[in-house]
Short mmCIF file of C-alpha atoms and ligand atoms in Angstrom, two decimals:
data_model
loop_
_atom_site.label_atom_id
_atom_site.label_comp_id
_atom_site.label_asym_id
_atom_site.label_seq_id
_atom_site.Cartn_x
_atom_site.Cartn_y
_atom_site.Cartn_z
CA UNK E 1 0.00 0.00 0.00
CA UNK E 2 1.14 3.48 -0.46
CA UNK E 3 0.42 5.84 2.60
CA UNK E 4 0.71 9.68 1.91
CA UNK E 5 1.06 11.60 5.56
CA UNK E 6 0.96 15.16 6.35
CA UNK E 7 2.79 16.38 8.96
CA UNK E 8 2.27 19.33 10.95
CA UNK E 9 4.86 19.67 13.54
CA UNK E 10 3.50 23.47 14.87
CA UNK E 11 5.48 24.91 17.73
CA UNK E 12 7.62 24.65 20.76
CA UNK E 13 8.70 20.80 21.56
CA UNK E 14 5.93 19.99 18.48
CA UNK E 15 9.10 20.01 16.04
CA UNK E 16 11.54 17.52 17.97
CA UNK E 17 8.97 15.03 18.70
CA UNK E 18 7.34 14.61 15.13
CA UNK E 19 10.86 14.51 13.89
CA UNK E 20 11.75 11.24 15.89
CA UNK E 21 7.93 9.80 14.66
CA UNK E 22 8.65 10.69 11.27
CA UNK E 23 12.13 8.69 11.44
CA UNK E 24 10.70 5.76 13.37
CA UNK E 25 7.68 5.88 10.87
CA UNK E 26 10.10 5.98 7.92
CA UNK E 27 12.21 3.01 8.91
CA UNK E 28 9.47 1.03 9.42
CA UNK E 29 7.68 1.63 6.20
CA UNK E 30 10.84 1.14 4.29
CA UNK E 31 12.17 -1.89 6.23
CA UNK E 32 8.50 -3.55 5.80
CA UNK E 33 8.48 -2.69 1.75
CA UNK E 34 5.90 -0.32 2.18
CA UNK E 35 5.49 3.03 -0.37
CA UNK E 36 5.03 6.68 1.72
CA UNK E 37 5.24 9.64 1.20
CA UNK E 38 5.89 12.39 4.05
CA UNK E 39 5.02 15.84 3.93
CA UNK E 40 5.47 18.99 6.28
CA UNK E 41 3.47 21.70 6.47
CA UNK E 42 3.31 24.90 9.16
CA UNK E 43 0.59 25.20 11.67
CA UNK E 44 -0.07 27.32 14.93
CA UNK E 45 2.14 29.67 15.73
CA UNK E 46 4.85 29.06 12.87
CA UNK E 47 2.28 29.60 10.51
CA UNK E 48 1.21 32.74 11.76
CA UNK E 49 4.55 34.18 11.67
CA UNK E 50 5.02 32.74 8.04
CA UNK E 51 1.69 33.25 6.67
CA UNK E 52 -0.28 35.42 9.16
CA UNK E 53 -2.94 32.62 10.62
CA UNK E 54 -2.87 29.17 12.31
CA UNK E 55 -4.39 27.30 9.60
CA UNK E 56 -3.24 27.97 6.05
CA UNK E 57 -5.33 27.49 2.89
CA UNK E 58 -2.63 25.64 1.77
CA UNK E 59 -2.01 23.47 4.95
CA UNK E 60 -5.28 22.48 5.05
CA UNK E 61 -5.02 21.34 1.38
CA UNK E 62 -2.45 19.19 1.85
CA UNK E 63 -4.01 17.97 4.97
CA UNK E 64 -7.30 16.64 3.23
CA UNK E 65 -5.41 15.47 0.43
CA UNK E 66 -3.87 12.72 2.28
CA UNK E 67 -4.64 9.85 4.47
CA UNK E 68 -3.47 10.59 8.01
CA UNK E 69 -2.35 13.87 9.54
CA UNK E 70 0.89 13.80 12.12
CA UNK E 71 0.18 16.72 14.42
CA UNK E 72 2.96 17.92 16.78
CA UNK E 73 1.74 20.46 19.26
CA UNK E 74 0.47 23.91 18.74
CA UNK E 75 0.78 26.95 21.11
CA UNK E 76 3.42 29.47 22.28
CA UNK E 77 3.75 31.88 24.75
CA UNK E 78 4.76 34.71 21.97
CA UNK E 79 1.05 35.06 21.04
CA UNK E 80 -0.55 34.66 24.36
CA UNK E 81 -1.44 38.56 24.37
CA UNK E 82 -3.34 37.79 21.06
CA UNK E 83 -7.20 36.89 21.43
CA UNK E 84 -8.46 34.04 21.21
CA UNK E 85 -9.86 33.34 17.99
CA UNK E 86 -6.38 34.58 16.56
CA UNK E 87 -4.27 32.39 18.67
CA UNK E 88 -2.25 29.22 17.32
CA UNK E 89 -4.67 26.88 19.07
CA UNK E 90 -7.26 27.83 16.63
CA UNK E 91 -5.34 26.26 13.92
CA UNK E 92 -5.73 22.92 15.43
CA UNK E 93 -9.29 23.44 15.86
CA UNK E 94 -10.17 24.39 12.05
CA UNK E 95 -7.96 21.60 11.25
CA UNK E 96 -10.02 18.88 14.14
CA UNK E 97 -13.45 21.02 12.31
CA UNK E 98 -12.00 20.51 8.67
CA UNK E 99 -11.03 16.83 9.02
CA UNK E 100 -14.25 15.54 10.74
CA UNK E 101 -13.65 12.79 13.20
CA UNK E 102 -15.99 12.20 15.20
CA UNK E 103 -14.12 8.94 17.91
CA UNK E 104 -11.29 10.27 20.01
CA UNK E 105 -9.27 6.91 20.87
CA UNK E 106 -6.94 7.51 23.65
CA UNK E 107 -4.85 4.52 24.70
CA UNK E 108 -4.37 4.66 28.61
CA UNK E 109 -2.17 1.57 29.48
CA UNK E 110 0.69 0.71 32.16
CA UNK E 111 4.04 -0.07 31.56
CA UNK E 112 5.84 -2.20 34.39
CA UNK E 113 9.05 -0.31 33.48
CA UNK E 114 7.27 3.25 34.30
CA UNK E 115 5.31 2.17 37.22
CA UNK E 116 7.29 4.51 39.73
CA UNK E 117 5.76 7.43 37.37
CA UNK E 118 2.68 6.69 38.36
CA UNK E 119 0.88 7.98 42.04
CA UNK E 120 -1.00 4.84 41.56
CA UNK E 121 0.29 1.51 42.95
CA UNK E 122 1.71 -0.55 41.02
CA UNK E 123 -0.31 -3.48 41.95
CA UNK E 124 -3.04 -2.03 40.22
CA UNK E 125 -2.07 -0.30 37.61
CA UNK E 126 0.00 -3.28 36.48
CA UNK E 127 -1.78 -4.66 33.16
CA UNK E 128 -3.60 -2.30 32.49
CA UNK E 129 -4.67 -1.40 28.68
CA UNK E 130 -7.56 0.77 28.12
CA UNK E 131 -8.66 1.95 24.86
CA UNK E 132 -10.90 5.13 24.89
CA UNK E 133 -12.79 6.08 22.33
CA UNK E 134 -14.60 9.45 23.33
CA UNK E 135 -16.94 10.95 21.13
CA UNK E 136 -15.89 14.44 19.93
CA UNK E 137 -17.99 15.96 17.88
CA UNK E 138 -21.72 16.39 19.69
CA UNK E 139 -23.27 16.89 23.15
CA UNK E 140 -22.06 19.77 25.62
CA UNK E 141 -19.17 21.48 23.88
CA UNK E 142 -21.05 22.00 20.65
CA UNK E 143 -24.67 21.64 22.10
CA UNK E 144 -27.23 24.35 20.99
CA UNK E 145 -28.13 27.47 22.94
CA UNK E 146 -25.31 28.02 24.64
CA UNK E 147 -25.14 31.50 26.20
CA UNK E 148 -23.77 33.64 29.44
CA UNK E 149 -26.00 36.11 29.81
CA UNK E 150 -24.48 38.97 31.66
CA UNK E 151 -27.59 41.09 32.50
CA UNK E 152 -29.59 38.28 33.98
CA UNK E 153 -26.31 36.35 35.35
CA UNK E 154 -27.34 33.24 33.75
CA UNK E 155 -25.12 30.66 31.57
CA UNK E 156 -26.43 27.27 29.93
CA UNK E 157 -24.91 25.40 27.92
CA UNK E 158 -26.96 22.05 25.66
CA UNK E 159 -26.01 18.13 25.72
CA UNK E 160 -27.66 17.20 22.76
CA UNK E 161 -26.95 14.11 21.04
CA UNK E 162 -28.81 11.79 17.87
CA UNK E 163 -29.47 8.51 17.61
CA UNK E 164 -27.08 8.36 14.67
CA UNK E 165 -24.36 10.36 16.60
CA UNK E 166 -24.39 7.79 19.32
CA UNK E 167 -24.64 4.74 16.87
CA UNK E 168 -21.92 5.90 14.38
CA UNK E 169 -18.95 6.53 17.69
CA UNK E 170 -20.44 3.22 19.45
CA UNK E 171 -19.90 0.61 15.77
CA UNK E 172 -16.50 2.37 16.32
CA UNK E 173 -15.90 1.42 19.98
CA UNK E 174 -17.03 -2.19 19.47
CA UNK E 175 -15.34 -2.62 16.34
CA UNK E 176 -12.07 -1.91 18.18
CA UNK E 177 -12.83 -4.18 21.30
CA UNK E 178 -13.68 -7.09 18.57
CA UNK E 179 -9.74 -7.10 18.17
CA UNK E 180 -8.91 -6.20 21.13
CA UNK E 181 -10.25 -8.43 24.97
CA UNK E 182 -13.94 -8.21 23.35
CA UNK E 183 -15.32 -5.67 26.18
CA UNK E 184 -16.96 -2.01 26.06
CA UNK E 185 -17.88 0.01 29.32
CA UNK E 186 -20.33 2.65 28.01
CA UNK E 187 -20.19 5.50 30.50
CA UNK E 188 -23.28 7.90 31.15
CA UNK E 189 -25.81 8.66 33.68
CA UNK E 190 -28.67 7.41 32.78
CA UNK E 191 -29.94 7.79 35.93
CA UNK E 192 -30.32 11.75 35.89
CA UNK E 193 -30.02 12.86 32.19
CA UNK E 194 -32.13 11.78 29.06
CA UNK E 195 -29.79 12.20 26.69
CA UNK E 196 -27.74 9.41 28.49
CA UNK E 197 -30.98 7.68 28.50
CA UNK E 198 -30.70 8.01 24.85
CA UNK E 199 -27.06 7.06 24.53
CA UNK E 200 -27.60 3.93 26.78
CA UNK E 201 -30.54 3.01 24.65
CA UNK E 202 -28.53 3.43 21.24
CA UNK E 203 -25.27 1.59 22.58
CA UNK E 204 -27.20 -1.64 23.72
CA UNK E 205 -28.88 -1.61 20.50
CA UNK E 206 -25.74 -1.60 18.21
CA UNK E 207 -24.25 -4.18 20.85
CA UNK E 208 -26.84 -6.65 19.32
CA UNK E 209 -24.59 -6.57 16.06
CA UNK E 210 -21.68 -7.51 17.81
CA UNK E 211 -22.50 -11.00 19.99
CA UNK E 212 -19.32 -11.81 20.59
CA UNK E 213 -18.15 -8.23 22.52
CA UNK E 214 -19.75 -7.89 26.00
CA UNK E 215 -21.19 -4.79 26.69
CA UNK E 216 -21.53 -3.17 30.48
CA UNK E 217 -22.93 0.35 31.60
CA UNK E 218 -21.41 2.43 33.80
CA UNK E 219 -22.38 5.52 35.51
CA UNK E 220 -19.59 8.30 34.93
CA UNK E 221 -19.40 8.52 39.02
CA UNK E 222 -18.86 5.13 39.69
CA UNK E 223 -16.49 5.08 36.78
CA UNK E 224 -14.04 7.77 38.04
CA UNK E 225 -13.65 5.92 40.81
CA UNK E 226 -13.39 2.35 39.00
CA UNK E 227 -10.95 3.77 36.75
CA UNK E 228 -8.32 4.37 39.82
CA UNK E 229 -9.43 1.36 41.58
CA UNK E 230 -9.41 -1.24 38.93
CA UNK E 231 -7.90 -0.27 36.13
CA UNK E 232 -7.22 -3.73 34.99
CA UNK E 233 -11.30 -4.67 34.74
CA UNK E 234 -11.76 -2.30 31.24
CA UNK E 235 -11.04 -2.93 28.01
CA UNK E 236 -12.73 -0.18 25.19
CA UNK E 237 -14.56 2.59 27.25
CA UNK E 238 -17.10 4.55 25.27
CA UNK E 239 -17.92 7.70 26.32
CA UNK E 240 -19.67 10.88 25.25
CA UNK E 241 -17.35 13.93 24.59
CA UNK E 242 -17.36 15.98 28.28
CA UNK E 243 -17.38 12.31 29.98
CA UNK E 244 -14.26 11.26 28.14
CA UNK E 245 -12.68 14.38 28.59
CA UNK E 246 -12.65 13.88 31.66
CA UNK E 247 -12.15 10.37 32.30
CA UNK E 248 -8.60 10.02 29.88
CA UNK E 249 -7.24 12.67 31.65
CA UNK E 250 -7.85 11.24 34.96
CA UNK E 251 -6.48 7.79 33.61
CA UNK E 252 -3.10 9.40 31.69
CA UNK E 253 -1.79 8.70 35.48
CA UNK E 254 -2.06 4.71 34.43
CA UNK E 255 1.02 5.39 32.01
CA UNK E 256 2.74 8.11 34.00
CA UNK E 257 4.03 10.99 32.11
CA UNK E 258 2.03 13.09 29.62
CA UNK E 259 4.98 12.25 27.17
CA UNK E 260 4.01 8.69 26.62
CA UNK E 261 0.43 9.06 25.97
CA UNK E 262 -0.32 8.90 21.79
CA UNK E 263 -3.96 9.86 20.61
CA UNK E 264 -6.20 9.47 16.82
CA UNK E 265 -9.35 11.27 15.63
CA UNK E 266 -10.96 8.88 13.36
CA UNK E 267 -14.34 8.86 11.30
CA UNK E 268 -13.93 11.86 9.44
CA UNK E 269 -12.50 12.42 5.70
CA UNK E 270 -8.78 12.42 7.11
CA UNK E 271 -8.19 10.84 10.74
CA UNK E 272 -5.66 13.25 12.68
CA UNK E 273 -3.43 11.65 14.98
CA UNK E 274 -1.29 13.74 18.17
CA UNK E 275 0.60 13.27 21.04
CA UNK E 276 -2.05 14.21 23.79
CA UNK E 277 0.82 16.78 25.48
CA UNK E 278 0.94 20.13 24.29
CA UNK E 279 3.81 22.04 23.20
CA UNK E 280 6.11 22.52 26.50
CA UNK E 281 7.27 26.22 25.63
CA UNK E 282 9.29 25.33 29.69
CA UNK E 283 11.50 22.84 27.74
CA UNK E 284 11.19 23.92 23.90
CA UNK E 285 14.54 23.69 22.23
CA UNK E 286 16.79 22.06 25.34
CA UNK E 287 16.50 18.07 23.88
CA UNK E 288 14.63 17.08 27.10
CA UNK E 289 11.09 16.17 25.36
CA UNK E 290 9.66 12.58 25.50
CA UNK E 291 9.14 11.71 22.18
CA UNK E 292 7.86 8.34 22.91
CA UNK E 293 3.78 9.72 22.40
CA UNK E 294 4.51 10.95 19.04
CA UNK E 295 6.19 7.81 18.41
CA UNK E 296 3.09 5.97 19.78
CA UNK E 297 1.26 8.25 17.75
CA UNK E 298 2.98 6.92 14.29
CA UNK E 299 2.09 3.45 15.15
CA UNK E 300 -1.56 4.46 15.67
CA UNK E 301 -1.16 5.65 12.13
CA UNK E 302 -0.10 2.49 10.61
CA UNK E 303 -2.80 0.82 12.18
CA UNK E 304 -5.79 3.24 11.92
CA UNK E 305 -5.02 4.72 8.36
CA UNK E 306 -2.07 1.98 7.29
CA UNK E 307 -4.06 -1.48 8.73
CA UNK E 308 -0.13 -2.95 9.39
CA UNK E 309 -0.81 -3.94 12.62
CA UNK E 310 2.04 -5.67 12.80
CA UNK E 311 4.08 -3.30 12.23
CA UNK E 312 2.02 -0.70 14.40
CA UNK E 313 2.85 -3.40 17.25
CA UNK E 314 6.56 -3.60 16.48
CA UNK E 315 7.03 0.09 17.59
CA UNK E 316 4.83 -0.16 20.23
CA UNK E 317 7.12 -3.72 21.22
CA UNK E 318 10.42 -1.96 20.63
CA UNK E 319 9.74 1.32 23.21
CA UNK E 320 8.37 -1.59 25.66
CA UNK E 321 12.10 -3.08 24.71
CA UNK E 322 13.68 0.44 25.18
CA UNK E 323 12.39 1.20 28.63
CA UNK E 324 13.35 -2.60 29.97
CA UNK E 325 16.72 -2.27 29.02
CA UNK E 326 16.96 1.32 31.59
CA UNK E 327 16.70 4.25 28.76
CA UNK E 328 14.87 7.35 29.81
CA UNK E 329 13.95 10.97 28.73
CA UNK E 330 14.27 13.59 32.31
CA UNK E 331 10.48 13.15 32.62
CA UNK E 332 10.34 9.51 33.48
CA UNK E 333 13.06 8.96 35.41
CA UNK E 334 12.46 11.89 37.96
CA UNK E 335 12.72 9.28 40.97
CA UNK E 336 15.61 7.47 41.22
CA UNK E 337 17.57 9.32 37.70
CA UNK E 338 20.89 7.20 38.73
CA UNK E 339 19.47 4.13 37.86
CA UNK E 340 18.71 5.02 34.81
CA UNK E 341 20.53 5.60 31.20
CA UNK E 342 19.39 9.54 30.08
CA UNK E 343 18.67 10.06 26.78
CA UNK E 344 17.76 13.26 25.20
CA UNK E 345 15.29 13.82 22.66
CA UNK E 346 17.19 12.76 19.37
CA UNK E 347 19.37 9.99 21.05
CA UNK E 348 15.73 8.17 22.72
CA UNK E 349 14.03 8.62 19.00
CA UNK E 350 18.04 6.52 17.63
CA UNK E 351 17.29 3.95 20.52
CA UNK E 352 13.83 3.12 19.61
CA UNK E 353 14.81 3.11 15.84
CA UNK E 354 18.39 0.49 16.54
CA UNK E 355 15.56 -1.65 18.36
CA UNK E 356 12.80 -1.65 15.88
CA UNK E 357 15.79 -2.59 13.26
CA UNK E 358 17.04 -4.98 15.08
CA UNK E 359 13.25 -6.37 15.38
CA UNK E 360 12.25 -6.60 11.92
CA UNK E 361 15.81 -8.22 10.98
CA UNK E 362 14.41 -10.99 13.57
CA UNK E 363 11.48 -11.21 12.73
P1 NAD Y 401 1.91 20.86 27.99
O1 NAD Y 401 1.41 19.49 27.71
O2 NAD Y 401 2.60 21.55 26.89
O3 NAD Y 401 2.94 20.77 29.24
C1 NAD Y 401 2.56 20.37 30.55
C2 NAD Y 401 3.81 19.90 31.33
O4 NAD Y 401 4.20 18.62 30.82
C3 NAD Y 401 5.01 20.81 31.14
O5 NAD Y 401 5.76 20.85 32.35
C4 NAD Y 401 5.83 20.13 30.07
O6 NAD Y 401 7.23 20.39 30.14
C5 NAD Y 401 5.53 18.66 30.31
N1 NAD Y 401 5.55 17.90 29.06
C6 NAD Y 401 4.60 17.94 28.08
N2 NAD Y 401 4.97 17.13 27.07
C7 NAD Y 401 6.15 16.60 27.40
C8 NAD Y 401 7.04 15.71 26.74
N3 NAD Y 401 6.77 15.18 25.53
N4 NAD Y 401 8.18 15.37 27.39
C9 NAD Y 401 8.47 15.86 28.60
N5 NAD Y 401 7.67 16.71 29.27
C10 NAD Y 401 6.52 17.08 28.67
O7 NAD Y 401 0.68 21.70 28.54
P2 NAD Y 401 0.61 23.26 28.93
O8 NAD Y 401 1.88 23.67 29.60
O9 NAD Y 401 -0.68 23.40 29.62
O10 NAD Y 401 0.48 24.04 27.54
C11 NAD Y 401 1.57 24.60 26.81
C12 NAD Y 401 1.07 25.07 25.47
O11 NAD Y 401 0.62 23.95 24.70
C13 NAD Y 401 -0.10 26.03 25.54
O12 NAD Y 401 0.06 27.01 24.54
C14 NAD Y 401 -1.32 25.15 25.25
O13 NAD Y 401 -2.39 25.88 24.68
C15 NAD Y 401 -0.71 24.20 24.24
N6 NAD Y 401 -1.40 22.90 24.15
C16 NAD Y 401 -1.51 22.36 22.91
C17 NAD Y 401 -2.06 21.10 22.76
C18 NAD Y 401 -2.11 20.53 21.38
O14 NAD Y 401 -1.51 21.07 20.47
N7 NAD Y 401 -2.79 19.40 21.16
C19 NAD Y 401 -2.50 20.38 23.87
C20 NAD Y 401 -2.35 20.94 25.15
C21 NAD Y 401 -1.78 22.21 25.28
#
């Protein structure tokens, strides 16, 4: 297959993690036989400077011309006295709005080697591997009226959801768990709120098409607290869009450090896939960024947009490989540094690279 990928590496640490992705993605692609092309293009606050707004005509072009979007980070404090609608997070939002998705997967999952990272013990983080897929497009965020109204002091905002907005994120969610431990927790709260009532309704109806995944409700109370408790217990968790917000924040303390943690917008004409950090202006520049989540991120990209699982797994295998053998970025090896090796940014994106090589020679 040939896979054409646009990548927008934006600002501060944005640029030094896509870079590592890009090479991982690129020796993996050639080493499997695979045809790809890369592409760069500006977004955020780069573009601004070079083209006097976040999004570009022509960045956006490129972006819906090709099959999966690499997006670094956008945001920097040079344009924080800027308002909002002209700031360099706005590019990523036309670009989220252009491209469509609709299912926000976040991977949340434990490794042993990082378990120290984590203010959870590791008895129970250990294991863990959730898959959230949090719908992105619908209820409270986007939900109609929405108003403060500043001479009566009032605010509201709408959850609003369709039937075929619920169905169309839920096939997703149990598609995924059919290849993955055959589980979905739908979270709501059906108990207080209709459209959950809804959402419950629609997700146990779409369950029917898929016998072989077993579905369980949650309320998005109980859940918070499941989530820290017993990790281990969920496989796919399908959530509306506040919900999930929420709840894959709360569980990036599974894995440890926001540098680890990859993410991918699917369902839409182009899926668009990120590292869920933002873009660290604090260590911008210096070689200290993680750039393990971007290079998550590629693998989600050969499996969501590519389908080469196996190869998707072999990066995933060979960081696994990387942290066991004692390499770590500052961020993940803040207790106990001397018994690690440090690696900067460039030198942990080499290590994963030597041990994916070594891999696919093995395999
Ligand atoms: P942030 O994720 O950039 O940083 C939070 C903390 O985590 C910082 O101390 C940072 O040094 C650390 N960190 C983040 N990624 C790391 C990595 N890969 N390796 C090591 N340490 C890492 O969040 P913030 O400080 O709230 O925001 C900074 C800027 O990023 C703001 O302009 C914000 O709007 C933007 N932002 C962008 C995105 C995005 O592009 N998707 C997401 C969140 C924030």
């Amino acid at each position: 297959m040939h896979l054409k990928i646009l990548v927008t590496a934006g600002d501060g640490i944005g640029p030094e993690v896509t870079r590592e992705a890009v090479e991982v993605l690129t020796e993996v692609l050639r080493d499997t036989g695979h045809t790809y092309s890369i592409d760069q293009r500006a977004i955020g606050g780069i573009a601004i400077k070079q083209f006097g707004r976040p999004l570009p005509e022509e960045t956006l072009a490129a972006a819906l011309d090709s099959d999966a979007v690499l997006l670094g980070a956008v945001g920097s404090n040079e344009f924080n006295s800027l308002p909002p609608e002209k700031r360099p997070e706005v590019g990523l939002l036309q670009l989220r709005s252009a491209l469509g998705g609709f299912a926000n997967l976040r991977p949340a999952f434990a490794f042993k080697e990082l378990a120290a990272c984590s203010p959870l013990r590791p008895e129970i983080i250990d294991g863990a591997d959730i898959l959230f897929v949090r719908e992105l497009l619908g209820g409270l965020y986007f939900g109609q009226p929405r108003e403060w109204n500043k001479t009566t002091n009032e605010a509201w905002n709408t959850m609003r959801y369709t039937k075929d907005e619920v169905a169309r994120v839920a096939r997703i969610a149990f598609e995924l768990a059919s290849k993955r431990r055959m589980k979905v927790t739908s979270v709501d709260k059906a108990n207080v709120l209709e459209v959950s009532q809804l959402w419950r309704a629609t997700v146990t109806e779409i369950a029917k098409d898929f016998p072989s995944v077993a579905l369980e409700h949650q309320y998005v109370d109980a859940m918070s607290m499941h989530l820290m408790n017993q990790p281990k217990n969920y496989d796919v968790v399908l959530t509306e869009n506040l919900f999930g917000d929420i709840l894959s924040d709360e569980s990036a303390v599974i894995t440890g450090s926001l540098g680890m943690l990859p993410s991918a917008t699917i369902g839409g004409k182009v899926n668009l896939y990120e590292p869920v950090h933002g873009s660290a202006p604090d260590i911008a520049g210096k070689g200290l960024a993680n750039p393990l989540g971007a290079i998550l991120t590629g693998a989600l990209i050969l499996r969501h947009s590519g389908g080469l699982e196996a190869e998707a797994a072999a990066i995933e295998a060979s960081v696994r490989k990387v942290l066991e053998q004692g390499f770590r970025t500052p961020d993940l090896a803040r207790t106990n540094p001397q018994s690690f090796t440090i690696l900067s940014t460039t030198e942990m994106g080499a290590k994963v690279r030597e041990t994916i090589k070594t891999m696919l020679v093995n395999a």
